[in-house]
Structure formats: structure tokens, C-alpha cells
PDB file of C-alpha atoms in Angstrom:
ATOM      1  CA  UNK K 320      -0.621 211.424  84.836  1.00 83.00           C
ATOM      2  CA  UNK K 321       1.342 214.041  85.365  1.00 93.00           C
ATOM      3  CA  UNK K 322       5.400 214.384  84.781  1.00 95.00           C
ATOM      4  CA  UNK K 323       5.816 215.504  88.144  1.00 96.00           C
ATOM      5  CA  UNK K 324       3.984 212.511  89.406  1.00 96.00           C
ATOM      6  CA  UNK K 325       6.549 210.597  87.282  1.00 95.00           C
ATOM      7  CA  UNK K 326       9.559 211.832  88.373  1.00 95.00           C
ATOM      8  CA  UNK K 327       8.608 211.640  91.731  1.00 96.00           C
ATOM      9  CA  UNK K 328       7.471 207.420  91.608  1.00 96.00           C
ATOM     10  CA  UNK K 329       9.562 205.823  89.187  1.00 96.00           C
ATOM     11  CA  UNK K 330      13.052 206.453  90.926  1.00 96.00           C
ATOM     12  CA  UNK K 331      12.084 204.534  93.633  1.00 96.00           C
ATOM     13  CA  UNK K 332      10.871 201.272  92.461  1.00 96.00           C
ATOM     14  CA  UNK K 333      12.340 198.216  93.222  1.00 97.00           C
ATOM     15  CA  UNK K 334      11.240 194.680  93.109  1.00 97.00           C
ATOM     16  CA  UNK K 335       9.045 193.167  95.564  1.00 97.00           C
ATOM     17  CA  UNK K 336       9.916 189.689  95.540  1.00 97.00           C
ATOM     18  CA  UNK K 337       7.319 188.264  98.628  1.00 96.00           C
ATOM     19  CA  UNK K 338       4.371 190.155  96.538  1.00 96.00           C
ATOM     20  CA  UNK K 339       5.499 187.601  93.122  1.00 94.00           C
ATOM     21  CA  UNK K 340       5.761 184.811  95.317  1.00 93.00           C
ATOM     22  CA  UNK K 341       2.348 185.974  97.383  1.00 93.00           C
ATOM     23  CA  UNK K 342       1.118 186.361  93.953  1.00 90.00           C
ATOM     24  CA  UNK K 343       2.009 182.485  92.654  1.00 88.00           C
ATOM     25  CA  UNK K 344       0.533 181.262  95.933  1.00 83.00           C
ATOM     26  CA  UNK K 345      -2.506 181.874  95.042  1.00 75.00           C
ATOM     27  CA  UNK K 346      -4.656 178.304  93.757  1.00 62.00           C
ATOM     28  CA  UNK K 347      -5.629 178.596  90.408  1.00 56.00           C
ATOM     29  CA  UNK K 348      -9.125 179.395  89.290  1.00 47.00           C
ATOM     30  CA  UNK K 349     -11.237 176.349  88.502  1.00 52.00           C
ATOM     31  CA  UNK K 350     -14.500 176.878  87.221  1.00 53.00           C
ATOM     32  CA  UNK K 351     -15.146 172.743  87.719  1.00 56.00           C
ATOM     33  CA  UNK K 352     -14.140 171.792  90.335  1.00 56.00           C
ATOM     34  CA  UNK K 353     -16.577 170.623  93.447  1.00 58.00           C
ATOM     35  CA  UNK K 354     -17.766 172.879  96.235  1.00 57.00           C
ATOM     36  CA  UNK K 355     -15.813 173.143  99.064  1.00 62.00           C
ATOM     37  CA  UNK K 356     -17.135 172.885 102.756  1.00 68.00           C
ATOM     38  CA  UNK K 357     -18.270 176.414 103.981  1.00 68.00           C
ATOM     39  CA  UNK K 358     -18.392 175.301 107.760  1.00 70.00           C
ATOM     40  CA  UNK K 359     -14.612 175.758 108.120  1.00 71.00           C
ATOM     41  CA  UNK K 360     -14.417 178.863 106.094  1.00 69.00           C
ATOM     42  CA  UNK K 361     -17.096 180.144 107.788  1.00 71.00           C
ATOM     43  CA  UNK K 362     -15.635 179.236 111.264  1.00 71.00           C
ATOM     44  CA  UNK K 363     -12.136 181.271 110.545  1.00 69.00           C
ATOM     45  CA  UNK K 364     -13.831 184.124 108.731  1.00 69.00           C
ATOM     46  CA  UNK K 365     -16.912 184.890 110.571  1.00 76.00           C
ATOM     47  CA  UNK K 366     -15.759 184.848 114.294  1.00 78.00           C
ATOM     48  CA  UNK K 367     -17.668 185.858 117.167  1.00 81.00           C
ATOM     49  CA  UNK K 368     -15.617 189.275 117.625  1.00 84.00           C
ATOM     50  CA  UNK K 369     -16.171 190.008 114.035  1.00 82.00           C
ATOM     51  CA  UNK K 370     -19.823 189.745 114.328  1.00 83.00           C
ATOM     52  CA  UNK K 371     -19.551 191.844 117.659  1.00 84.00           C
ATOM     53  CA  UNK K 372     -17.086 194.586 116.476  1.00 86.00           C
ATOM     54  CA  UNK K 373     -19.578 194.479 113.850  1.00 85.00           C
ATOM     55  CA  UNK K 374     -22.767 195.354 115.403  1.00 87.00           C
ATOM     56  CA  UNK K 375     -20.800 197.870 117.258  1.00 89.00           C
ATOM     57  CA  UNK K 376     -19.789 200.024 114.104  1.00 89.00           C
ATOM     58  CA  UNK K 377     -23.532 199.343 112.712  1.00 88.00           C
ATOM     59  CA  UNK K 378     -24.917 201.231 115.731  1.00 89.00           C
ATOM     60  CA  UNK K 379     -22.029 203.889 115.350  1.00 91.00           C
ATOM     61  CA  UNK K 380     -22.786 204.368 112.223  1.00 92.00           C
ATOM     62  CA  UNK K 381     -26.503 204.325 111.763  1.00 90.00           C
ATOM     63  CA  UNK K 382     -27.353 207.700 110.978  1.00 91.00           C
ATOM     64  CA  UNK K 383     -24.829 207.768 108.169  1.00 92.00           C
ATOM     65  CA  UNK K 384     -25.542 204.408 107.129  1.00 92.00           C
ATOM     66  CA  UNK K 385     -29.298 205.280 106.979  1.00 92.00           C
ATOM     67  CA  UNK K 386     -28.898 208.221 104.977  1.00 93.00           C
ATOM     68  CA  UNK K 387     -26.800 205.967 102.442  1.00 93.00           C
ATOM     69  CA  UNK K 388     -29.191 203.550 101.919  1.00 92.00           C
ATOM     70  CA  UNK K 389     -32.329 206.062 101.325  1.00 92.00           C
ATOM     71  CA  UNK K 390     -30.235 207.599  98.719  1.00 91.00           C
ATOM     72  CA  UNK K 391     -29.294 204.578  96.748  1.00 90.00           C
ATOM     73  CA  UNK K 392     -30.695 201.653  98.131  1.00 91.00           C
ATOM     74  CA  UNK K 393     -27.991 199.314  99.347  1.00 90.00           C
ATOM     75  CA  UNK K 394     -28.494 197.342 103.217  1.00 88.00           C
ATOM     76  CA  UNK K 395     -27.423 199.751 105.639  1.00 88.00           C
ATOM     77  CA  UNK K 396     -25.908 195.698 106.747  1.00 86.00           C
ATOM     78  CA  UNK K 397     -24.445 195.088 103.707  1.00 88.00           C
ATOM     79  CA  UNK K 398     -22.011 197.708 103.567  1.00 90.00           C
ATOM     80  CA  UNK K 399     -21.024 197.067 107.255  1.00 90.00           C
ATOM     81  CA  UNK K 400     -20.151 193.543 106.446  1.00 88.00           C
ATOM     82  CA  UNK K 401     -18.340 194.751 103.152  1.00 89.00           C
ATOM     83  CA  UNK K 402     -16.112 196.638 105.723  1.00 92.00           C
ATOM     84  CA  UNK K 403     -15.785 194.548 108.407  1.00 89.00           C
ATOM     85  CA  UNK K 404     -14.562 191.238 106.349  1.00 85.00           C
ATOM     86  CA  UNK K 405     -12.275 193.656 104.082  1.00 89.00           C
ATOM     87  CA  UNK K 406     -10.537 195.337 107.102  1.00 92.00           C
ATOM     88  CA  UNK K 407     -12.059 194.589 110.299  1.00 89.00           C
ATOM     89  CA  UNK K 408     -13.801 197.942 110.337  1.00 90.00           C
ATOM     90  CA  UNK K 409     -10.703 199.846 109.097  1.00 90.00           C
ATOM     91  CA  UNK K 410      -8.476 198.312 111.493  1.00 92.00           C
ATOM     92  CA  UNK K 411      -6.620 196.389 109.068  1.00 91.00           C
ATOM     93  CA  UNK K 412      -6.056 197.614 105.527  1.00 93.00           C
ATOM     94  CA  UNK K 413      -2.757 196.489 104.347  1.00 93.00           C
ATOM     95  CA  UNK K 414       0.961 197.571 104.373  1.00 95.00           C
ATOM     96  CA  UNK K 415       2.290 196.821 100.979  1.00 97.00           C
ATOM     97  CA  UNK K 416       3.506 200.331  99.290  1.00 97.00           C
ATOM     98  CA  UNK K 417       0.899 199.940  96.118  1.00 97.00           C
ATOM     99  CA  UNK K 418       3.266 201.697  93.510  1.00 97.00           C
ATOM    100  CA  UNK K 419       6.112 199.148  94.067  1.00 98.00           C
ATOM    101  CA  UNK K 420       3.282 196.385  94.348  1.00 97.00           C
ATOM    102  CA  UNK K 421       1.538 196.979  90.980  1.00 97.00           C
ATOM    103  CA  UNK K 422       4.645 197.966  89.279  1.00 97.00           C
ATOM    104  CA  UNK K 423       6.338 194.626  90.703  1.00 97.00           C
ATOM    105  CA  UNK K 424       2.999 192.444  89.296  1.00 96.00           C
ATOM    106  CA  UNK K 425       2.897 193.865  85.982  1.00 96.00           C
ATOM    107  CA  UNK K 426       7.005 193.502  85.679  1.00 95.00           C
ATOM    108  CA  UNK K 427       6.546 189.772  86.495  1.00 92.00           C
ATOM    109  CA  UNK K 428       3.977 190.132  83.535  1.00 85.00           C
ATOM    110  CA  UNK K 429       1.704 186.972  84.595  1.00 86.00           C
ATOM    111  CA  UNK K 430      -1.249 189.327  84.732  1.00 88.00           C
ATOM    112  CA  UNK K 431       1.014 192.750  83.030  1.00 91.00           C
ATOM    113  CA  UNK K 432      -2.227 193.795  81.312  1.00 93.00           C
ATOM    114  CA  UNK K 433      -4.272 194.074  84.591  1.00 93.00           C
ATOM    115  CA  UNK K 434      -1.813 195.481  86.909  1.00 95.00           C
ATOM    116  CA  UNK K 435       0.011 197.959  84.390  1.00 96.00           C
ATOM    117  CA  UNK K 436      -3.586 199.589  84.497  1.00 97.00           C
ATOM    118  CA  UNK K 437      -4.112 199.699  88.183  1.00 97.00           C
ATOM    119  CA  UNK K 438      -0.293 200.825  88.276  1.00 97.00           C
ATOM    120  CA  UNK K 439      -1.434 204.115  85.901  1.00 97.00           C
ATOM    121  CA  UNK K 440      -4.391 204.300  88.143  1.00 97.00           C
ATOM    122  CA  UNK K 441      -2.426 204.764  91.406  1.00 98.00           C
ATOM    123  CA  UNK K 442      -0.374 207.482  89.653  1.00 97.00           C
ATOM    124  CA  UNK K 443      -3.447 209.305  88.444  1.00 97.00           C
ATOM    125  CA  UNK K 444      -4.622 209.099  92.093  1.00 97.00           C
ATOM    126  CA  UNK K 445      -1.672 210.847  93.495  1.00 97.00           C
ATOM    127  CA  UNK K 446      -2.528 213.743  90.439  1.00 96.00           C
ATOM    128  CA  UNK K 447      -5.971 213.879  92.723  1.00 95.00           C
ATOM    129  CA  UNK K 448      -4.171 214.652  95.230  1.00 95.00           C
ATOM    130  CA  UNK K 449      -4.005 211.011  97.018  1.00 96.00           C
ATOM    131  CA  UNK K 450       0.008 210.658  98.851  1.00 95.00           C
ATOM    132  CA  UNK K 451       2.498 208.470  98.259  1.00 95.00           C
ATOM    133  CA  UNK K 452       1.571 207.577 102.102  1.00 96.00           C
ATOM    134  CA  UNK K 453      -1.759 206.530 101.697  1.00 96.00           C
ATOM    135  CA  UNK K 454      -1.215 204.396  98.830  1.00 96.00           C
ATOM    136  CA  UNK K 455      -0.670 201.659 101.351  1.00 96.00           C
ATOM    137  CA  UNK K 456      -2.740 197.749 101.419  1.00 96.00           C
ATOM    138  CA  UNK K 457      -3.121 194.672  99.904  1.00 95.00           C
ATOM    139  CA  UNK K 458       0.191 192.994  97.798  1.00 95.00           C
ATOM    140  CA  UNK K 459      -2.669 192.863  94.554  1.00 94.00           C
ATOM    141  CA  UNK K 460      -3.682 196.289  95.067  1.00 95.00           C
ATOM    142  CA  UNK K 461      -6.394 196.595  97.120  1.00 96.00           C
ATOM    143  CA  UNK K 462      -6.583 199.859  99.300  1.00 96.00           C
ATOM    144  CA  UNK K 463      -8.858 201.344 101.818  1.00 96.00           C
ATOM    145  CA  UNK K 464     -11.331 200.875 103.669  1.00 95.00           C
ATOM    146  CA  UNK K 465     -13.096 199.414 100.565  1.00 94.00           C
ATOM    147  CA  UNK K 466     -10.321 197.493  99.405  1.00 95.00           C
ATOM    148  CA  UNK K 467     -11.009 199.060  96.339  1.00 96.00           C
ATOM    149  CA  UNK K 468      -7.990 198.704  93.376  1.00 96.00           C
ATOM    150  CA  UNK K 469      -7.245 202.083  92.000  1.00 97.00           C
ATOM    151  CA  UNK K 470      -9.006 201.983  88.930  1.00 97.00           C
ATOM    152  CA  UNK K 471     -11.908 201.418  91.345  1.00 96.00           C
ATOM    153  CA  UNK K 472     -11.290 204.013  93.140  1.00 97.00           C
ATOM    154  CA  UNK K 473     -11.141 206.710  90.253  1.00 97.00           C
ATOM    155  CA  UNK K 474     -14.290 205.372  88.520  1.00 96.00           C
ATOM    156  CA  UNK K 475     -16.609 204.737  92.097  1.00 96.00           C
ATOM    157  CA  UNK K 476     -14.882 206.184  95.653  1.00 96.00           C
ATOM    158  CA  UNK K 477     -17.159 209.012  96.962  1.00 96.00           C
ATOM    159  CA  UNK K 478     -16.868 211.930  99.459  1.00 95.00           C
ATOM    160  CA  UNK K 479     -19.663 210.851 101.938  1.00 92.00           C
ATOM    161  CA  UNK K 480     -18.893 213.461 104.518  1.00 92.00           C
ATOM    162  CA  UNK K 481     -18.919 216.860 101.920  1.00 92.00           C
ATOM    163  CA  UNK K 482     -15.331 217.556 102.741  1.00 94.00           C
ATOM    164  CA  UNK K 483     -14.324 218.114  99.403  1.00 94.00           C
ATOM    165  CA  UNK K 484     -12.001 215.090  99.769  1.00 94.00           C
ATOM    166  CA  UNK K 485     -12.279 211.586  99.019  1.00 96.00           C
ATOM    167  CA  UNK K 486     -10.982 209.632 101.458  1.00 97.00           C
ATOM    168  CA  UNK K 487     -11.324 206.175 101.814  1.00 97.00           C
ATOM    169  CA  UNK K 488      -8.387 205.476 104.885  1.00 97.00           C
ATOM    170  CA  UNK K 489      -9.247 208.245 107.024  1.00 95.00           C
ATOM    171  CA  UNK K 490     -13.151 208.491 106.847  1.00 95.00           C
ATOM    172  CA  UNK K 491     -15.728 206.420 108.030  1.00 95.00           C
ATOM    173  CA  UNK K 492     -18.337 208.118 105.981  1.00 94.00           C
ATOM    174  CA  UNK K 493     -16.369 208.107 102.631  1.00 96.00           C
ATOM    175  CA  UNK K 494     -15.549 204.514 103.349  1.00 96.00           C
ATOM    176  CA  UNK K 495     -19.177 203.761 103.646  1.00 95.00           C
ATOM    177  CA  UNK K 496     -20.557 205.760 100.703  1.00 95.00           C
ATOM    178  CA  UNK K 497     -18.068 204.316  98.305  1.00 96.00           C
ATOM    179  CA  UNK K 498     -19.116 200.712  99.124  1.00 95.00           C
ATOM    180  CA  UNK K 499     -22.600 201.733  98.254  1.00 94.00           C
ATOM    181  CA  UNK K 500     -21.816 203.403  95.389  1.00 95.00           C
ATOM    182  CA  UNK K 501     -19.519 200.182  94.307  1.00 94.00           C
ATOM    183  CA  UNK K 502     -22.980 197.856  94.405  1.00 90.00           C
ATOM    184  CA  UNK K 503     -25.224 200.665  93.398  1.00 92.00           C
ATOM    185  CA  UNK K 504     -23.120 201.030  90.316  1.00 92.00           C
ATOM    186  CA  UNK K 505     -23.240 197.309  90.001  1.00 88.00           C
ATOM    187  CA  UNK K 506     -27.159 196.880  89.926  1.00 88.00           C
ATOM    188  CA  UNK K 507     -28.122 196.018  93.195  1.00 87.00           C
ATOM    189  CA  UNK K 508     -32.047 196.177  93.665  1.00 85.00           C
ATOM    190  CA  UNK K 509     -33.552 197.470  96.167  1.00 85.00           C
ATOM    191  CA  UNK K 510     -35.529 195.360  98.272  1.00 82.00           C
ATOM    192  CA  UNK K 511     -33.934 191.876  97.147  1.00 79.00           C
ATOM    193  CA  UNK K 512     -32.584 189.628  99.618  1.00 76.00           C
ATOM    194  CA  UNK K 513     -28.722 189.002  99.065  1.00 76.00           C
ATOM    195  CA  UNK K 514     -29.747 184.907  99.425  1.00 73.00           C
ATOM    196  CA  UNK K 515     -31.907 182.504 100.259  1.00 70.00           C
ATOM    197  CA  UNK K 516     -32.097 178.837 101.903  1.00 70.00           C
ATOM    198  CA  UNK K 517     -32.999 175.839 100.537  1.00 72.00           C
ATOM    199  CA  UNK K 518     -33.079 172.514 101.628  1.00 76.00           C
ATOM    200  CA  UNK K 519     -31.475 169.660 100.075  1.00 76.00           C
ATOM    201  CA  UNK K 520     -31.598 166.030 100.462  1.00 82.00           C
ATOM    202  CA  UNK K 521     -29.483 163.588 102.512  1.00 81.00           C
ATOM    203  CA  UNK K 522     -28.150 161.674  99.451  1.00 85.00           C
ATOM    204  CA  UNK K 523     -26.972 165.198  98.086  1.00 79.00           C
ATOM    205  CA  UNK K 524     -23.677 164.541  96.516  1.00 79.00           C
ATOM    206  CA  UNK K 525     -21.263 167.024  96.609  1.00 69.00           C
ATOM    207  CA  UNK K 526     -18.622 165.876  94.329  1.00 71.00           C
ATOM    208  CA  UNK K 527     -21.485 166.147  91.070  1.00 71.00           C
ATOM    209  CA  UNK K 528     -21.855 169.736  91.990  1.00 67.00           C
ATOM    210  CA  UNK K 529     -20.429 171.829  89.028  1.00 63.00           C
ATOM    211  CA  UNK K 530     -20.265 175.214  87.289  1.00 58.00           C
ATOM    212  CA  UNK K 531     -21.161 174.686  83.870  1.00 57.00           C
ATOM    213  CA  UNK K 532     -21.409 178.068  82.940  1.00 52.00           C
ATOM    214  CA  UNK K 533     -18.111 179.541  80.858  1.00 51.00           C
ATOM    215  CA  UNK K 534     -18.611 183.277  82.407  1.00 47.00           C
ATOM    216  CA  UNK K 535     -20.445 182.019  85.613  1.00 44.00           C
ATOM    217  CA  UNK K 536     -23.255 184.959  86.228  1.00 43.00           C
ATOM    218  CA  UNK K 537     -25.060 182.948  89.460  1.00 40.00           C
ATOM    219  CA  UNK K 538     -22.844 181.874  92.511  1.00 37.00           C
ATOM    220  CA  UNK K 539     -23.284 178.178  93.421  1.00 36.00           C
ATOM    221  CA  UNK K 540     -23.563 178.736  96.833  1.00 34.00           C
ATOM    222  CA  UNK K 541     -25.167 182.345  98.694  1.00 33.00           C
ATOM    223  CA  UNK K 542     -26.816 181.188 101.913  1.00 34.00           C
ATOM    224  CA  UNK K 543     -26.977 178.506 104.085  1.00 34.00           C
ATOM    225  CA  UNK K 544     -28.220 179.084 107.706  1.00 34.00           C
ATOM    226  CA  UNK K 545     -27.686 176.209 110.249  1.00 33.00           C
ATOM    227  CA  UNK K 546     -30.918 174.991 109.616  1.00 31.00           C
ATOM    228  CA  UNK K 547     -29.701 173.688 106.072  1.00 31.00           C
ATOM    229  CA  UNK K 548     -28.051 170.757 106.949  1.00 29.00           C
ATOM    230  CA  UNK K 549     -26.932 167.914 104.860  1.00 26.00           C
ATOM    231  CA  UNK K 550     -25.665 164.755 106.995  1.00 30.00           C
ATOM    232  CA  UNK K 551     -25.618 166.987 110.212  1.00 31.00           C
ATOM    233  CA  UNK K 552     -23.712 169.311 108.698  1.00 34.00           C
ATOM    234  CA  UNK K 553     -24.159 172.874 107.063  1.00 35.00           C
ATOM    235  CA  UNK K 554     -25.094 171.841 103.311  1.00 38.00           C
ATOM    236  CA  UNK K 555     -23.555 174.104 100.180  1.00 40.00           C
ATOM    237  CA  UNK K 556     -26.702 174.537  98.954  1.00 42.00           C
ATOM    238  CA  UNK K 557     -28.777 178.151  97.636  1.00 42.00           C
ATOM    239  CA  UNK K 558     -30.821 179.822  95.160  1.00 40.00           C
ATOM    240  CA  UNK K 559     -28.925 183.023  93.289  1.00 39.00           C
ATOM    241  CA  UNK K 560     -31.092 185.790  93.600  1.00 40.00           C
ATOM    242  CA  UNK K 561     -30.143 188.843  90.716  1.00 36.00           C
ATOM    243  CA  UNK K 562     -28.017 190.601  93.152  1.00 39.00           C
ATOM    244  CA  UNK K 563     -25.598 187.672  94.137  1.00 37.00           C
ATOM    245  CA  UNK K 564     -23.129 187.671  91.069  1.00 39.00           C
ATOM    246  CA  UNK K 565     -22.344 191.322  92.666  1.00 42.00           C
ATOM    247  CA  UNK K 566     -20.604 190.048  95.575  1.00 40.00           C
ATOM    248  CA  UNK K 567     -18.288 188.144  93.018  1.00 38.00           C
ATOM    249  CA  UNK K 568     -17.401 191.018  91.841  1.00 41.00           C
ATOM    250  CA  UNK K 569     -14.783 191.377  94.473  1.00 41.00           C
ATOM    251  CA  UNK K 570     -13.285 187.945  94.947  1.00 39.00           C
ATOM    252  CA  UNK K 571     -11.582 186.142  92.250  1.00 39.00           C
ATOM    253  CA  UNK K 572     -11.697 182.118  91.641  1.00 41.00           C
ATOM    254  CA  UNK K 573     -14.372 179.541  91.712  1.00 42.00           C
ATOM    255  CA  UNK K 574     -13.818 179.605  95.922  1.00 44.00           C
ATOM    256  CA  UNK K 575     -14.367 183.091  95.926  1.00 48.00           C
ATOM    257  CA  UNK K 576     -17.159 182.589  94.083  1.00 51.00           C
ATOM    258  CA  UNK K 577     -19.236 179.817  96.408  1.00 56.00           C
ATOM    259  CA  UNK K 578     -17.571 181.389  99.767  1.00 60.00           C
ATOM    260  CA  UNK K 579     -17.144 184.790  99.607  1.00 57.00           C
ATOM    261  CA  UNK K 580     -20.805 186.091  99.552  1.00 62.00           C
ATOM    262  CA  UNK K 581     -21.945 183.677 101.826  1.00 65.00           C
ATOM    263  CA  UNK K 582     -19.533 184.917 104.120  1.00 65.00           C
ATOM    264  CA  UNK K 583     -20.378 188.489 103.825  1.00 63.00           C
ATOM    265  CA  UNK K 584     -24.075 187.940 103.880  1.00 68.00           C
ATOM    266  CA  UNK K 585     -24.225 185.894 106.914  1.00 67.00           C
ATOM    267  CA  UNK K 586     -21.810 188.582 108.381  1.00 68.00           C
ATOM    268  CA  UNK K 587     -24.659 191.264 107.328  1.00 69.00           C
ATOM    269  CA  UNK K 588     -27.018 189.035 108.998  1.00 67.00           C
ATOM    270  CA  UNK K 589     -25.431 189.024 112.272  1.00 62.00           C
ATOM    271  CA  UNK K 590     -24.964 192.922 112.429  1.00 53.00           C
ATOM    272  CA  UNK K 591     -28.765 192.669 113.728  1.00 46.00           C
ATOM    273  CA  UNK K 592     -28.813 191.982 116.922  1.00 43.00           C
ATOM    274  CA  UNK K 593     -30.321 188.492 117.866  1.00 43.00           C
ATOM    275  CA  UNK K 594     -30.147 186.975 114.556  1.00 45.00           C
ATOM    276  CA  UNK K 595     -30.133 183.691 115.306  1.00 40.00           C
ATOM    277  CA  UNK K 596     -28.215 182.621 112.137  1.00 42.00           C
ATOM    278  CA  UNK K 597     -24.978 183.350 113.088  1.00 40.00           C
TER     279      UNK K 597
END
């Protein structure tokens, strides 16, 4: 990065004490323990004005998010869900001022390594041109439409509307391209579902369900419509299809892991209209 760049940051970092305690809030990663219930998770996270708001931007959008998905093959859905779980369709992406954020994280030195990088990274996005003013979102990092951390943002954000500039605050269509380039980049195949259902018996037993895998590679859980039901209610149950481990990509944890997908996908679901799955 540059000096001026420098000069201009560093003076005016201080400590960010609610990001550190944000940060040791967070429950620890456990790659054993049991599945959690997705009914409740899937009651706060995948609301009926989420689902609307999102069939709303998917008809906005189409023409752009047709074009996207002819050029690298990634759901015209997908992407809208991406968006609309991140930040409610851009609505809400975060007020945490990312230099002080990152540089507060790698201070506290729990995870220095990590967010000394993405720290770097925001600086070199300034040198692109990126302000001190839209380096605004999440109190790990995240930014953007995308969420994206700034390392991802240097290595995958696109300019989807040929405006020379890449940005992933301001424009839908940069927003939209760089989430397809994000699972483009991470092999998604074209033509794959994102999940699919299976049934499971009554005398299923939750509490035996475990990830025995030390880097896990396939998500415990990636769909379960209402029609899976275990005990009248919505089973954790699934069958990891090769794109699945993608959506991990942007949680973190074993939760994130079984929950997050599903979430998405299902949302990506209901942007048709009709679905009856959601």
C-alpha cells in the first residue's frame, strides 16, 4: 500500500472495544457436536418479507441476473438469496468503520494472523481508489453488498455494469456479478441442484449425528422442505451435492455449516414465485 494511504489511516485508530467483545461472543467452533434444530433458525432468518422483498429484487433484476448466469453459470436465485440474507437486498450492510475494526481484531491478536491480512487488504483497497467512507460493515470485516472481507474483494469483486468502477455498496449490478464470480471461482457446476431431500426415519436420533471429518468438505445438513419431517417436525436431514461445501465458504463454525446453506437455498427457492417450500 501506499505511504500516503498510511499516513492518512494509521493516525486515527483507536480501539474498538464492543467489536473484541462482539468478537468473544461468538460460540466456539465444534466440529462434534449434534445438529441443531433448523425450524427456529429458519423461522427468524427466512421471514415472509424476506422472501417477498426477495422476489421483488429477482424480478428487478432479471435481465442483469440473466445475463450473469449465461456467462458463468451460477442460479440467477442463488445470488439473490446470497444478497438478500447478507443485507436484505443492500438495505443493511453494516456500520463498523473496517480500518479501526480489523486493526482492533488483529491488536487483540486472537485471530492477528487473519485480520492483520484483511487489515492490509482494506488499505490496498483505498490505493484502488475505494474511500475511507465506504469502508463501512460488519465488526469482522465483512463489506458490501457481498459481505465480502477485503482480501475477497481484491482477489473476486467485479464491475458488472462497465463503469470502470467496482463497486459493491452503490451498484446493484456489481453487487450481483461479484457474488457470481465468488461461487464461480469456487467451482460451482452448472446445472447441479444446491440440495436435495431425503427422508429419514421416525426413530432418527439426533444426538448420534456427528461430523467425523477433520476438514469437513460435505455439510451435514443442505435441504429439508416441510415434507421431511421427523416426529412432526422439519428433520436435519440431506444429501451434499458437490456444490454445497461452497456455501460454507462464507459462514464459519459447525452451525454455520448445517444452517447457513439451508437457509440460503430455501431463500433461493422462494424467489420463484409459488414455490411451495417456503
Amino acid at each position: 500500500m501506499s505511504r500516503a494511504t498510511l499516513d492518512a489511516v494509521l493516525p486515527t485508530l483507536t480501539l474498538n472495544q464492543r467489536v473484541i467483545d462482539l468478537d468473544r461472543a461468538q460460540p466456539g467452533a465444534n466440529p462434534n457436536a449434534g445438529v441443531p434444530n433448523f425450524a427456529p433458525y429458519q423461522a427468524q432468518h427466512l421471514t415472509t418479507a424476506l422472501i417477498a422483498n426477495g422476489r421483488n429484487a429477482y424480478q428487478a433484476e432479471r435481465s442483469r441476473l440473466q445475463r450473469i448466469e449465461q456467462q458463468i453459470g451460477v442460479p440467477e436465485s442463488i445470488m439473490v438469496a446470497i444478497w438478500g440474507h447478507e443485507t436484505s437486498y443492500g438495505r443493511v450492510m453494516g456500520g463498523f468503520d473496517l480500518p479501526r475494526a480489523l486493526a482492533t481484531l488483529a491488536y487483540e491478536g486472537r485471530r492477528r494472523d487473519l485480520f492483520a491480512e484483511e487489515f492490509i487488504a482494506a488499505l490496498q483497497m483505498m490505493d484502488r481508489g475505494v474511500s475511507r467512507a465506504q469502508l463501512v460493515g460488519s465488526w469482522a470485516g465483512a463489506t458490501g453488498g457481498p459481505q465480502f472481507l477485503p482480501s475477497v474483494y481484491l482477489r473476486l469483486a467485479r464491475d458488472g455494469d462497465g463503469d470502470g468502477r467496482v463497486d459493491i455498496w452503490a451498484s446493484r449490478a456489481d453487487t450481483l456479478a461479484s457474488i457470481g464470480n465468488y461461487f464461480a471461482n469456487a467451482g460451482w457446476r452448472p446445472g447441479q441442484p444446491w440440495g436435495l431431500a431425503v427422508s429419514v426415519p421416525a426413530t432418527f436420533d439426533r444426538s448420534q449425528v456427528t461430523n467425523r471429518l477433520l476438514s469437513p468438505r460435505c455439510l451435514k445438513s443442505v435441504r429439508a422442505p416441510q415434507r421431511v419431517e421427523n416426529d412432526g417436525r422439519m428433520a436435519q436431514a440431506g444429501a451434499c451435492p458437490a456444490d454445497a461445501r461452497l456455501a460454507g465458504r462464507f459462514g464459519a463454525g459447525d452451525v454455520a455449516r448445517t444452517r447457513w446453506p439451508r437457509a440460503h437455498g430455501l431463500l433461493a427457492d422462494g424467489q420463484l414465485p409459488g414455490d411451495p417450500r417456503l
